[in-house]
């Protein structure tokens, strides 16, 4: 019984580790390749019964071609690249008070956990301020005349500034 539980736990941890490795390879070599990034080749590993013909032989052929200094017959994996993407664009995130350079970096920042947490905090503070303003306008002192009367536009602008 404990053996089966241990085997299942080992399988889960191994799958999790494999996903983490795949994500690291994708981020390091495919999404943001540098000038020294090696080519990455994909092999079909889903069917264990075809391991030798779909994994071992193609992998050995790729390695042998590199050793011999020739180009392998397999083609490396390429991530789709958007030509319209600007690497030098300038974005300012007013929520996080950060400057982000590059469209891809900006998209990553907008989805990041830190940005989403800052956004959530900002929305919470804004809703608290609105609730505070509403509770002040409902208070018994609300019926009293204000000391200074201004135009309705000025009062609206002052209210917007407070929020």
mmCIF file of C-alpha atoms in Angstrom:
data_model
loop_
_atom_site.group_PDB
_atom_site.id
_atom_site.type_symbol
_atom_site.label_atom_id
_atom_site.label_comp_id
_atom_site.label_asym_id
_atom_site.label_seq_id
_atom_site.Cartn_x
_atom_site.Cartn_y
_atom_site.Cartn_z
ATOM 1 C CA UNK A 1 0.000 0.000 0.000
ATOM 2 C CA UNK A 2 2.726 2.488 0.962
ATOM 3 C CA UNK A 3 4.664 1.439 -2.099
ATOM 4 C CA UNK A 4 1.763 2.382 -4.411
ATOM 5 C CA UNK A 5 1.321 5.737 -2.655
ATOM 6 C CA UNK A 6 5.066 6.398 -2.958
ATOM 7 C CA UNK A 7 5.081 5.504 -6.660
ATOM 8 C CA UNK A 8 2.114 7.801 -7.357
ATOM 9 C CA UNK A 9 3.747 10.646 -5.421
ATOM 10 C CA UNK A 10 6.986 10.113 -7.362
ATOM 11 C CA UNK A 11 5.088 10.223 -10.670
ATOM 12 C CA UNK A 12 3.395 13.501 -9.696
ATOM 13 C CA UNK A 13 6.655 15.126 -8.631
ATOM 14 C CA UNK A 14 8.370 13.943 -11.827
ATOM 15 C CA UNK A 15 5.595 15.368 -14.020
ATOM 16 C CA UNK A 16 5.764 18.670 -12.142
ATOM 17 C CA UNK A 17 9.553 18.798 -12.561
ATOM 18 C CA UNK A 18 9.274 18.006 -16.286
ATOM 19 C CA UNK A 19 6.738 20.837 -16.761
ATOM 20 C CA UNK A 20 9.074 23.193 -14.907
ATOM 21 C CA UNK A 21 11.992 22.172 -17.138
ATOM 22 C CA UNK A 22 9.916 22.658 -20.295
ATOM 23 C CA UNK A 23 8.836 26.110 -19.119
ATOM 24 C CA UNK A 24 12.477 27.042 -18.348
ATOM 25 C CA UNK A 25 13.690 25.871 -21.783
ATOM 26 C CA UNK A 26 10.849 27.734 -23.495
ATOM 27 C CA UNK A 27 11.561 30.971 -21.615
ATOM 28 C CA UNK A 28 15.355 30.750 -21.831
ATOM 29 C CA UNK A 29 15.901 29.532 -25.385
ATOM 30 C CA UNK A 30 12.681 30.057 -27.341
ATOM 31 C CA UNK A 31 10.872 33.143 -26.026
ATOM 32 C CA UNK A 32 13.926 35.351 -25.468
ATOM 33 C CA UNK A 33 16.845 33.770 -27.270
ATOM 34 C CA UNK A 34 20.179 35.480 -26.926
ATOM 35 C CA UNK A 35 23.008 35.429 -29.460
ATOM 36 C CA UNK A 36 24.550 32.326 -27.869
ATOM 37 C CA UNK A 37 21.316 30.314 -27.506
ATOM 38 C CA UNK A 38 21.605 26.842 -29.045
ATOM 39 C CA UNK A 39 18.889 25.509 -31.355
ATOM 40 C CA UNK A 40 16.149 23.520 -29.607
ATOM 41 C CA UNK A 41 14.683 20.435 -31.271
ATOM 42 C CA UNK A 42 11.337 18.894 -30.423
ATOM 43 C CA UNK A 43 10.891 15.144 -30.266
ATOM 44 C CA UNK A 44 7.658 13.162 -29.985
ATOM 45 C CA UNK A 45 7.779 11.527 -26.547
ATOM 46 C CA UNK A 46 4.108 10.769 -25.908
ATOM 47 C CA UNK A 47 4.193 7.093 -26.977
ATOM 48 C CA UNK A 48 6.664 5.054 -24.922
ATOM 49 C CA UNK A 49 6.324 2.015 -27.197
ATOM 50 C CA UNK A 50 7.867 4.024 -30.072
ATOM 51 C CA UNK A 51 10.715 5.420 -27.941
ATOM 52 C CA UNK A 52 13.586 4.206 -30.110
ATOM 53 C CA UNK A 53 12.172 5.366 -33.454
ATOM 54 C CA UNK A 54 10.632 8.661 -32.304
ATOM 55 C CA UNK A 55 13.112 9.808 -29.646
ATOM 56 C CA UNK A 56 16.387 7.901 -29.532
ATOM 57 C CA UNK A 57 17.217 7.708 -33.254
ATOM 58 C CA UNK A 58 16.346 11.369 -34.047
ATOM 59 C CA UNK A 59 18.240 12.564 -30.960
ATOM 60 C CA UNK A 60 21.339 10.549 -31.865
ATOM 61 C CA UNK A 61 21.160 11.833 -35.447
ATOM 62 C CA UNK A 62 21.016 15.455 -34.230
ATOM 63 C CA UNK A 63 23.974 14.928 -31.872
ATOM 64 C CA UNK A 64 26.017 13.113 -34.558
ATOM 65 C CA UNK A 65 25.415 15.919 -37.048
ATOM 66 C CA UNK A 66 26.703 18.498 -34.542
ATOM 67 C CA UNK A 67 29.756 16.361 -33.784
ATOM 68 C CA UNK A 68 30.497 15.990 -37.495
ATOM 69 C CA UNK A 69 29.920 19.711 -38.097
ATOM 70 C CA UNK A 70 26.996 19.363 -40.495
ATOM 71 C CA UNK A 71 23.440 20.625 -40.296
ATOM 72 C CA UNK A 72 20.905 18.107 -38.918
ATOM 73 C CA UNK A 73 17.957 17.023 -41.048
ATOM 74 C CA UNK A 74 15.529 17.925 -38.248
ATOM 75 C CA UNK A 75 14.462 21.548 -38.017
ATOM 76 C CA UNK A 76 14.748 23.408 -34.703
ATOM 77 C CA UNK A 77 11.691 24.801 -32.944
ATOM 78 C CA UNK A 78 11.041 28.480 -33.594
ATOM 79 C CA UNK A 79 8.673 30.635 -31.592
ATOM 80 C CA UNK A 80 6.458 32.900 -33.674
ATOM 81 C CA UNK A 81 7.982 36.356 -33.883
ATOM 82 C CA UNK A 82 5.925 39.474 -34.439
ATOM 83 C CA UNK A 83 7.734 41.862 -36.791
ATOM 84 C CA UNK A 84 5.535 44.740 -35.621
ATOM 85 C CA UNK A 85 6.762 44.251 -32.071
ATOM 86 C CA UNK A 86 8.921 47.141 -30.951
ATOM 87 C CA UNK A 87 11.828 46.250 -28.657
ATOM 88 C CA UNK A 88 12.544 49.894 -27.839
ATOM 89 C CA UNK A 89 9.031 51.139 -27.104
ATOM 90 C CA UNK A 90 8.601 53.063 -23.880
ATOM 91 C CA UNK A 91 5.745 52.306 -21.476
ATOM 92 C CA UNK A 92 5.073 53.850 -18.074
ATOM 93 C CA UNK A 93 3.013 51.897 -15.575
ATOM 94 C CA UNK A 94 1.387 54.475 -13.324
ATOM 95 C CA UNK A 95 0.049 51.780 -11.022
ATOM 96 C CA UNK A 96 3.451 50.233 -10.230
ATOM 97 C CA UNK A 97 5.406 53.449 -10.859
ATOM 98 C CA UNK A 98 7.762 51.672 -13.279
ATOM 99 C CA UNK A 99 9.106 52.316 -16.752
ATOM 100 C CA UNK A 100 9.019 49.309 -19.090
ATOM 101 C CA UNK A 101 10.967 49.210 -22.358
ATOM 102 C CA UNK A 102 9.762 46.851 -25.093
ATOM 103 C CA UNK A 103 6.337 45.603 -26.147
ATOM 104 C CA UNK A 104 6.986 42.016 -25.029
ATOM 105 C CA UNK A 105 8.212 43.176 -21.623
ATOM 106 C CA UNK A 106 5.156 45.440 -21.294
ATOM 107 C CA UNK A 107 2.808 42.549 -22.068
ATOM 108 C CA UNK A 108 4.630 40.396 -19.504
ATOM 109 C CA UNK A 109 4.408 43.187 -16.910
ATOM 110 C CA UNK A 110 0.661 43.647 -17.417
ATOM 111 C CA UNK A 111 0.158 39.919 -16.728
ATOM 112 C CA UNK A 112 2.642 39.777 -13.832
ATOM 113 C CA UNK A 113 1.590 38.906 -10.316
ATOM 114 C CA UNK A 114 3.092 42.082 -8.831
ATOM 115 C CA UNK A 115 1.203 44.339 -11.278
ATOM 116 C CA UNK A 116 -2.093 42.526 -10.684
ATOM 117 C CA UNK A 117 -1.610 42.821 -6.908
ATOM 118 C CA UNK A 118 -0.894 46.554 -7.222
ATOM 119 C CA UNK A 119 -3.986 46.928 -9.421
ATOM 120 C CA UNK A 120 -6.108 45.100 -6.858
ATOM 121 C CA UNK A 121 -4.788 47.351 -4.063
ATOM 122 C CA UNK A 122 -5.472 50.477 -6.129
ATOM 123 C CA UNK A 123 -9.048 49.381 -6.882
ATOM 124 C CA UNK A 124 -9.646 48.571 -3.226
ATOM 125 C CA UNK A 125 -8.353 51.991 -2.150
ATOM 126 C CA UNK A 126 -10.459 53.731 -4.796
ATOM 127 C CA UNK A 127 -13.618 51.895 -3.731
ATOM 128 C CA UNK A 128 -12.868 52.700 -0.080
ATOM 129 C CA UNK A 129 -12.500 56.385 -0.984
ATOM 130 C CA UNK A 130 -15.800 56.378 -2.868
ATOM 131 C CA UNK A 131 -17.524 54.643 0.052
ATOM 132 C CA UNK A 132 -16.045 57.201 2.448
ATOM 133 C CA UNK A 133 -17.271 60.073 0.271
ATOM 134 C CA UNK A 134 -20.736 58.525 0.052
ATOM 135 C CA UNK A 135 -20.936 57.992 3.802
ATOM 136 C CA UNK A 136 -19.881 61.609 4.386
ATOM 137 C CA UNK A 137 -22.566 62.876 2.005
ATOM 138 C CA UNK A 138 -25.232 60.853 3.860
ATOM 139 C CA UNK A 139 -24.152 62.149 7.285
ATOM 140 C CA UNK A 140 -26.542 64.450 9.243
ATOM 141 C CA UNK A 141 -24.259 67.437 8.579
ATOM 142 C CA UNK A 142 -25.049 67.057 4.874
ATOM 143 C CA UNK A 143 -28.263 69.136 5.162
ATOM 144 C CA UNK A 144 -26.421 72.168 6.529
ATOM 145 C CA UNK A 145 -25.504 74.911 4.070
ATOM 146 C CA UNK A 146 -21.859 75.012 3.087
ATOM 147 C CA UNK A 147 -19.945 78.094 4.112
ATOM 148 C CA UNK A 148 -18.755 78.838 0.581
ATOM 149 C CA UNK A 149 -20.971 78.397 -2.401
ATOM 150 C CA UNK A 150 -19.320 77.756 -5.707
ATOM 151 C CA UNK A 151 -20.552 76.898 -9.133
ATOM 152 C CA UNK A 152 -21.728 73.298 -9.679
ATOM 153 C CA UNK A 153 -18.756 72.746 -11.986
ATOM 154 C CA UNK A 154 -16.317 73.748 -9.232
ATOM 155 C CA UNK A 155 -18.006 71.440 -6.728
ATOM 156 C CA UNK A 156 -17.833 68.551 -9.220
ATOM 157 C CA UNK A 157 -14.147 69.215 -9.870
ATOM 158 C CA UNK A 158 -13.409 69.307 -6.133
ATOM 159 C CA UNK A 159 -15.244 66.019 -5.682
ATOM 160 C CA UNK A 160 -13.279 64.404 -8.517
ATOM 161 C CA UNK A 161 -10.014 65.629 -7.027
ATOM 162 C CA UNK A 162 -10.877 64.049 -3.687
ATOM 163 C CA UNK A 163 -11.636 60.697 -5.264
#
